[in-house]
Short mmCIF file of C-alpha atoms in Angstrom, two decimals:
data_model
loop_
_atom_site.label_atom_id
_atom_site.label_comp_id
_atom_site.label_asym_id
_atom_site.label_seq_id
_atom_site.Cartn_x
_atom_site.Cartn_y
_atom_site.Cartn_z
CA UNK O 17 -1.80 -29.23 -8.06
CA UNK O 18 -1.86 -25.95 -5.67
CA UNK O 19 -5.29 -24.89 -4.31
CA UNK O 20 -5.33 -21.49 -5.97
CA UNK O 21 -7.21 -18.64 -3.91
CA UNK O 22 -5.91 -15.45 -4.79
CA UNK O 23 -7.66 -12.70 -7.33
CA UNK O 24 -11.63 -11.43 -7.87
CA UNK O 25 -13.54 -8.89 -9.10
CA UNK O 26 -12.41 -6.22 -6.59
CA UNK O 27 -8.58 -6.98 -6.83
CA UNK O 28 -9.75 -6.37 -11.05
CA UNK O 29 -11.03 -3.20 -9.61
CA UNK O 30 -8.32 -1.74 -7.82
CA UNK O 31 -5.55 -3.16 -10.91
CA UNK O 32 -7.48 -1.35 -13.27
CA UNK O 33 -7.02 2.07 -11.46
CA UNK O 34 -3.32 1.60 -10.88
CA UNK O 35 -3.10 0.24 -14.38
CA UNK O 36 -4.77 3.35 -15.95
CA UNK O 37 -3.02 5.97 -13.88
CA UNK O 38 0.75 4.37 -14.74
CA UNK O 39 -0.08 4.46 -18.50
CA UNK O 40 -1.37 8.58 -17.69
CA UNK O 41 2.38 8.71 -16.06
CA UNK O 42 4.25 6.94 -18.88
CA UNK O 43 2.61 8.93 -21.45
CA UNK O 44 3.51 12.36 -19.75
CA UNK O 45 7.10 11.24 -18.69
CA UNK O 46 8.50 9.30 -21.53
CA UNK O 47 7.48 12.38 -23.49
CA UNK O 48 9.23 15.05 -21.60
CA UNK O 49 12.26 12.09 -21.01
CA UNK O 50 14.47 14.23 -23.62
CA UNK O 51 14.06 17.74 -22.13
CA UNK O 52 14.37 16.88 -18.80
CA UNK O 53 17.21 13.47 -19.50
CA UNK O 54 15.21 11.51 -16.58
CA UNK O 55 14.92 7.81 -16.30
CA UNK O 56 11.72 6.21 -14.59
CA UNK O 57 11.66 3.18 -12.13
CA UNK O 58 8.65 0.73 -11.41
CA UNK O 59 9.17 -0.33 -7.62
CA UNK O 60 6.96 -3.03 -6.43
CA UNK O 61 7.24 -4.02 -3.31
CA UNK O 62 5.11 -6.87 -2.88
CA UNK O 63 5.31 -8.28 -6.36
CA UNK O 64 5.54 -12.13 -5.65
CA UNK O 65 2.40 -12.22 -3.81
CA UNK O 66 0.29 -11.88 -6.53
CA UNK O 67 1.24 -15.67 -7.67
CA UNK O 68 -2.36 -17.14 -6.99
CA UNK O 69 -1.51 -20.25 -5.02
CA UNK O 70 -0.38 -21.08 -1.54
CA UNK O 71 0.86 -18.56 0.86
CA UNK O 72 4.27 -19.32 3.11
CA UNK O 73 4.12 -18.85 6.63
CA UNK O 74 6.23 -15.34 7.32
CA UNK O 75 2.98 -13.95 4.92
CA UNK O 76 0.40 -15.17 7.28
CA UNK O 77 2.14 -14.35 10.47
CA UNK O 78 1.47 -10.75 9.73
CA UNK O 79 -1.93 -11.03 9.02
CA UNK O 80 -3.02 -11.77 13.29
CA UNK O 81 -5.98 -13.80 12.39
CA UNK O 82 -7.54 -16.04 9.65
CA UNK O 83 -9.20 -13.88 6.87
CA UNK O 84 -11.66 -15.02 4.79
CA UNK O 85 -11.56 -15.89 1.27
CA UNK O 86 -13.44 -13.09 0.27
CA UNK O 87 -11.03 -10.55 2.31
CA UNK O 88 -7.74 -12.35 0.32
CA UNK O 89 -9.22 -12.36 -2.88
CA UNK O 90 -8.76 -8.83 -3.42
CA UNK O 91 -5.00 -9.18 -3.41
CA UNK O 92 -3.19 -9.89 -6.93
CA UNK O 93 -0.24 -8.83 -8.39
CA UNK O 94 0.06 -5.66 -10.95
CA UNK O 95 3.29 -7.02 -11.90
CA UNK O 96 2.49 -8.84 -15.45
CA UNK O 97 -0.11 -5.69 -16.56
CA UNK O 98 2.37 -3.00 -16.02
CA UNK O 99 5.14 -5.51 -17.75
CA UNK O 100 3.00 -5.74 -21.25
CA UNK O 101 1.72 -1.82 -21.45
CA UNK O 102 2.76 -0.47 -24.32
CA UNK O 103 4.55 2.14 -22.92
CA UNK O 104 7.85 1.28 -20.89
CA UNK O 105 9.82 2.35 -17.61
CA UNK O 106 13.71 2.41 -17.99
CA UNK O 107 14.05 0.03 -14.52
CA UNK O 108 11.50 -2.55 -13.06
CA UNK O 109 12.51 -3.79 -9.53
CA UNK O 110 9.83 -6.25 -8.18
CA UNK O 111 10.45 -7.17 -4.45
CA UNK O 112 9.39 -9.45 -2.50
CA UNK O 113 9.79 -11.27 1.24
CA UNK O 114 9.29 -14.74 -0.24
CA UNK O 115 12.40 -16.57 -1.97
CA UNK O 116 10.54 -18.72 -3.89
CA UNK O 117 8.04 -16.54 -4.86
CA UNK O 118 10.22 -13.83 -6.96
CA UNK O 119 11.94 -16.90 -8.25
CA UNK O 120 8.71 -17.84 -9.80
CA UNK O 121 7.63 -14.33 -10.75
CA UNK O 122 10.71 -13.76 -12.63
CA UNK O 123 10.17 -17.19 -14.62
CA UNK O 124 6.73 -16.06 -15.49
CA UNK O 125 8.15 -12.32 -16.41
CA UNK O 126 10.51 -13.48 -18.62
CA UNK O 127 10.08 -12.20 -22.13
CA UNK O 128 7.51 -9.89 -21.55
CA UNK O 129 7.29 -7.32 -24.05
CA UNK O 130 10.66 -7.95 -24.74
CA UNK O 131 12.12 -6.19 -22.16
CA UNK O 132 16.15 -6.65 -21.52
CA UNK O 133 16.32 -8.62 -18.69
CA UNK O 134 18.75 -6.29 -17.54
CA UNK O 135 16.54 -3.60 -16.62
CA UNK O 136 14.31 -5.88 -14.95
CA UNK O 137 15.50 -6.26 -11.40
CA UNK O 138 14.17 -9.13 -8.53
CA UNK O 139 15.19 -8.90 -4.94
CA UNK O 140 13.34 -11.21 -2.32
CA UNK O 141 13.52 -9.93 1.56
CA UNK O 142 11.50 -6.74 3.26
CA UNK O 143 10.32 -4.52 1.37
CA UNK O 144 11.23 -1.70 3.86
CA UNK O 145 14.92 -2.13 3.22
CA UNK O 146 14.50 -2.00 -0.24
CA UNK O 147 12.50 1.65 -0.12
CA UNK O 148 15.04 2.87 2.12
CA UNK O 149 17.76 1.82 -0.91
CA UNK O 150 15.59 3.61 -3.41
CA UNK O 151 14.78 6.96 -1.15
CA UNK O 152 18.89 7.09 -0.67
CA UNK O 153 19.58 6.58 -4.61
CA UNK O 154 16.96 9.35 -5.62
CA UNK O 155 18.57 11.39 -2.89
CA UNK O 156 21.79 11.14 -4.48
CA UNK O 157 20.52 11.83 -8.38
CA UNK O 158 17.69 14.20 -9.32
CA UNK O 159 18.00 12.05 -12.41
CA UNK O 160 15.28 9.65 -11.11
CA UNK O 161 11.68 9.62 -11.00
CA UNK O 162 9.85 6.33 -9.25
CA UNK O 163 6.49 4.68 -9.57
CA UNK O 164 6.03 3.29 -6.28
CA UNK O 165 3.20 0.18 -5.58
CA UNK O 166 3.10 -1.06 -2.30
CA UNK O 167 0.01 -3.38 -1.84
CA UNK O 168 0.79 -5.84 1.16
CA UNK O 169 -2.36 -7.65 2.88
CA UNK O 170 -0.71 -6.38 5.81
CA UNK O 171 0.56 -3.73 7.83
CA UNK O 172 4.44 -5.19 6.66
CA UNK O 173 5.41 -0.97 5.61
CA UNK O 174 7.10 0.88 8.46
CA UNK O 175 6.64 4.46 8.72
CA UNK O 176 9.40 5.27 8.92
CA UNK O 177 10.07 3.78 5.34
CA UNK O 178 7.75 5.89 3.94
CA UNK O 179 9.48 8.91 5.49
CA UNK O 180 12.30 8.50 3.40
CA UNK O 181 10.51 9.23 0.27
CA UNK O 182 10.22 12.70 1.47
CA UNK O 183 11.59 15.24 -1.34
CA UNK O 184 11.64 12.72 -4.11
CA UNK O 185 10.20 12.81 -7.49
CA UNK O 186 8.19 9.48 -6.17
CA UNK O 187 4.54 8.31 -7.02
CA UNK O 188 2.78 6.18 -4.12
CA UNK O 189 0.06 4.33 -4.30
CA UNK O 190 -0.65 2.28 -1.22
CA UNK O 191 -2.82 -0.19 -0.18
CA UNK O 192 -4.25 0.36 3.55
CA UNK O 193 -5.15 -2.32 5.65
CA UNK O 194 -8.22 -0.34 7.19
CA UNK O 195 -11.05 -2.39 8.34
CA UNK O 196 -9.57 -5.69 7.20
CA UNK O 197 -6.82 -5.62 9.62
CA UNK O 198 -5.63 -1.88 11.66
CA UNK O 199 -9.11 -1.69 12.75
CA UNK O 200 -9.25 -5.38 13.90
CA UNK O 201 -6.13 -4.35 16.16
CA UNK O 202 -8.00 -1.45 17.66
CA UNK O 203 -9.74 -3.52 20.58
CA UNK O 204 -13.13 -2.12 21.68
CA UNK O 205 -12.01 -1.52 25.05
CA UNK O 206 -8.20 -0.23 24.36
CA UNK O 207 -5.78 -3.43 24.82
CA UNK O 208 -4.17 -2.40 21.46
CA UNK O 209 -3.62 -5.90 20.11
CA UNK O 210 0.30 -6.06 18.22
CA UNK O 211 0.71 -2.84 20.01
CA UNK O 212 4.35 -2.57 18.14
CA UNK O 213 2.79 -3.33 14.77
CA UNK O 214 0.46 -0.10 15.19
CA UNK O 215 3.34 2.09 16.42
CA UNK O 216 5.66 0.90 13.17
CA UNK O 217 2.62 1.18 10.83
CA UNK O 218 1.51 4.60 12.04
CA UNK O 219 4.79 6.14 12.95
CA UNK O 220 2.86 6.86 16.31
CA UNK O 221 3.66 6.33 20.08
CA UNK O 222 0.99 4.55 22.24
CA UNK O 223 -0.48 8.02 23.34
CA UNK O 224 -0.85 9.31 20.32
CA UNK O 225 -2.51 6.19 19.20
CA UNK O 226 -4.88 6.06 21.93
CA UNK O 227 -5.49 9.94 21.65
CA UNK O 228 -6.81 9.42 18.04
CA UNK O 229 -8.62 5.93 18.66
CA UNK O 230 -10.34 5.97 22.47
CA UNK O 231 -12.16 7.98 24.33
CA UNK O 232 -12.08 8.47 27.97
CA UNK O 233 -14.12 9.19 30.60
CA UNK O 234 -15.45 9.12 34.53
CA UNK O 235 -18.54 7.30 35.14
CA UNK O 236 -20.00 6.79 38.28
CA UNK O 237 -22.00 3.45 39.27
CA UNK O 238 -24.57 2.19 41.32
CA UNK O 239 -22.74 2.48 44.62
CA UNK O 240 -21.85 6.20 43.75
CA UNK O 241 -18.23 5.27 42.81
CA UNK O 242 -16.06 6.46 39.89
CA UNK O 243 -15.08 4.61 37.64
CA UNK O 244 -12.73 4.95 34.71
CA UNK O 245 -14.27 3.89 31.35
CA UNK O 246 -12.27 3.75 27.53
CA UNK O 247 -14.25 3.42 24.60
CA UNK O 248 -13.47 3.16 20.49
CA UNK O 249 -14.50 5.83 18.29
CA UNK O 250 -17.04 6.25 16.06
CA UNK O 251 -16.69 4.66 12.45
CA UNK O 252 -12.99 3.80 13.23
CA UNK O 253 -12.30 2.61 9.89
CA UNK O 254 -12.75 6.27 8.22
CA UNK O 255 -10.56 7.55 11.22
CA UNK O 256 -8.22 5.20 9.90
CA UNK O 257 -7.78 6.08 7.13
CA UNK O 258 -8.27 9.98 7.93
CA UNK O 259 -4.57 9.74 9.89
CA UNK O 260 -3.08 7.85 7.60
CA UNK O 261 -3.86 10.42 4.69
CA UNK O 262 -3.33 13.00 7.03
CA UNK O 263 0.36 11.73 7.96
CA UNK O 264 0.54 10.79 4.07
CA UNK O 265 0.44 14.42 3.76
CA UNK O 266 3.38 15.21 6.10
CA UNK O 267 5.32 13.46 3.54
CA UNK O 268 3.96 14.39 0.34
CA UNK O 269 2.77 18.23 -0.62
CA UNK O 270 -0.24 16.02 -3.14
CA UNK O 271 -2.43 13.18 -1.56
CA UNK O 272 -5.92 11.51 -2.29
CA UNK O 273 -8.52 12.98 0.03
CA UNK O 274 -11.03 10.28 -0.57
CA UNK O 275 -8.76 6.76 -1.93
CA UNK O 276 -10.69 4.40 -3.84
CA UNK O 277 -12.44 2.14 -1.29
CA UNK O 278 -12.32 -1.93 -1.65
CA UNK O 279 -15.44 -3.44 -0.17
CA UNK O 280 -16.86 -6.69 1.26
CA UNK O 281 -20.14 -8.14 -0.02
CA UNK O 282 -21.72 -6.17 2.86
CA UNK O 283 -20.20 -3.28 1.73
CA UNK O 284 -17.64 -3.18 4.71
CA UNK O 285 -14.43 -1.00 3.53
CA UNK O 286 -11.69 -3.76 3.58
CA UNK O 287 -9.09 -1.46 2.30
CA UNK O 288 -7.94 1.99 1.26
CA UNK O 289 -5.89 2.44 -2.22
CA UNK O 290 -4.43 5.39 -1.62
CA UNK O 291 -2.40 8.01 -3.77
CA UNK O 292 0.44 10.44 -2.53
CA UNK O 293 3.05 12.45 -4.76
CA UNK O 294 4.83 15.63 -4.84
CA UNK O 295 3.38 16.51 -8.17
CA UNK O 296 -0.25 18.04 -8.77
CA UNK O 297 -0.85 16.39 -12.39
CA UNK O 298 -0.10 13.14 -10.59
CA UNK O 299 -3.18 14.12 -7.82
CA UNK O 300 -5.50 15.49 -10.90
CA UNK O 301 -5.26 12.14 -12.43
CA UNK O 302 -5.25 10.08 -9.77
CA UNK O 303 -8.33 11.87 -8.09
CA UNK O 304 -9.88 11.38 -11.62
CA UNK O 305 -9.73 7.72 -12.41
CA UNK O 306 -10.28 7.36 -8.31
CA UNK O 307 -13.28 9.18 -9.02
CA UNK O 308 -14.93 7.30 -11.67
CA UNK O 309 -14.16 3.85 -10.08
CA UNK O 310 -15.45 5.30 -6.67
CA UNK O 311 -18.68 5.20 -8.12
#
């Protein structure tokens, strides 16, 4: 028998938002699908990792320390909730980096709702080659529009993968690592721990990294000499998540100013779910529902 560990009250908490703003996105699409002859696409990028049970190794190589089992229960998969809403997407690709993990997810999503099988699509490997697929295909056909749910542990999404969605008709919500793992990277006294994992995950050189992260300044000691000293900003974890909104923006004209905030039991932010689209009914709704589980 596997020693499950996955789910809790705040994974419930951040499902239930992404659950109620995809049935706000169905309702409005499906019935406009006619006029505008548009089919919609469920993307999940880290689907098999909601499977409550034991975790492979390429998963916890990414996560640069051990987290506790109050940090990893707020990570489930959305896959089997958006699967039985009553309302439908035309495709459903679930991806994910573990083998045996989509294998099993696609056993358990089996006759869900009914849904042809054919228009449910797995795929295991990184989830950044996958987006990169989907940007090009929407790029190709304005026939498209894409629900997009990436909700790693980790800081696995490239940048530069999230670039690519520029000038789609794509829905993101995003789950950001803040305080339970970018912030932990951030050393006090500017070593920048996984310096390449920051630069991927911010689409940011070291500079520009430091710039927003460290101050620096002269400080002269006992003996009258100078000394250069480096130190972290204040309340990192909102500066965090301040850039990545703000490069969010760069991408999308419509993003969440103030994402729904996951907490610890000492009310630490562990993550961000944020919310980024080209469309302003998207934001209104999203900003709505944020709102209301916000407080």
């Amino acid at each position: 028998m596997v020693n499950n560990s996955w789910g809790g009250d705040w994974t419930e908490q951040k499902l239930e938002a992404f659950v109620k703003y995809v049935n706000a996105y169905l309702t409005i699409l499906n019935h406009n699908k006619t006029k505008y002859n548009w089919e919609t696409i469920y993307f999940d990028g880290f689907a098999g990792s909601g499977e409550r049970g034991q975790k492979d190794e390429t998963f916890r190589a990414d996560l640069f320390f051990s987290a506790t089992n109050e940090e990893e229960n707020l990570y489930q998969s959305a896959a089997e909730r958006i699967l039985s809403l009553e309302q439908l997407f035309d495709w459903y690709y679930f991806i994910d980096l573990n083998k045996n993990a989509i294998e099993q997810l696609q056993s358990r999503l089996s006759g869900i709702n009914n849904i042809e099988p054919k228009r449910l699509q797995f795929r295991s490997g990184d989830c950044n080659k996958f987006l990169l697929e989907l940007a090009d295909i929407m790029k190709t056909s304005n026939k498209y529009a894409a629900l997009v749910l990436l909700d790693p542990f980790g800081m696995q999404i490239n940048w530069k993968s999230i670039e690519k969605l520029k000038n789609t008709r794509t829905d993101l919500w995003i789950l950001v690592p803040t305080g339970v793992i970018v912030n932990r990277l951030l050393d006090r006294e500017g070593k920048l721990l996984h310096l390449e994992k920051l630069i991927s995950f911010f689409g940011l050189t070291e500079q520009e990294i430091r710039e927003e992260f460290y101050h620096t300044f002269r400080h002269s000691t006992l003996f009258e000499d100078e000394i250069e000293v480096t130190s972290k900003v204040d309340k990192p974890i909102n500066k965090i998540i301040n850039l990545y909104i703000r490069r969010l923006k760069e991408i999308f004209t419509y993003v969440t100013k103030s994402p729904l905030v996951l907490r610890n039991s000492k009310n630490v932010p562990l993550f961000h779910f944020a919310f980024a689209s080209n469309n302003q009914t998207g934001l209104k709704i999203a900003k709505d529902i944020i709102g209301k589980d916000n407080g």
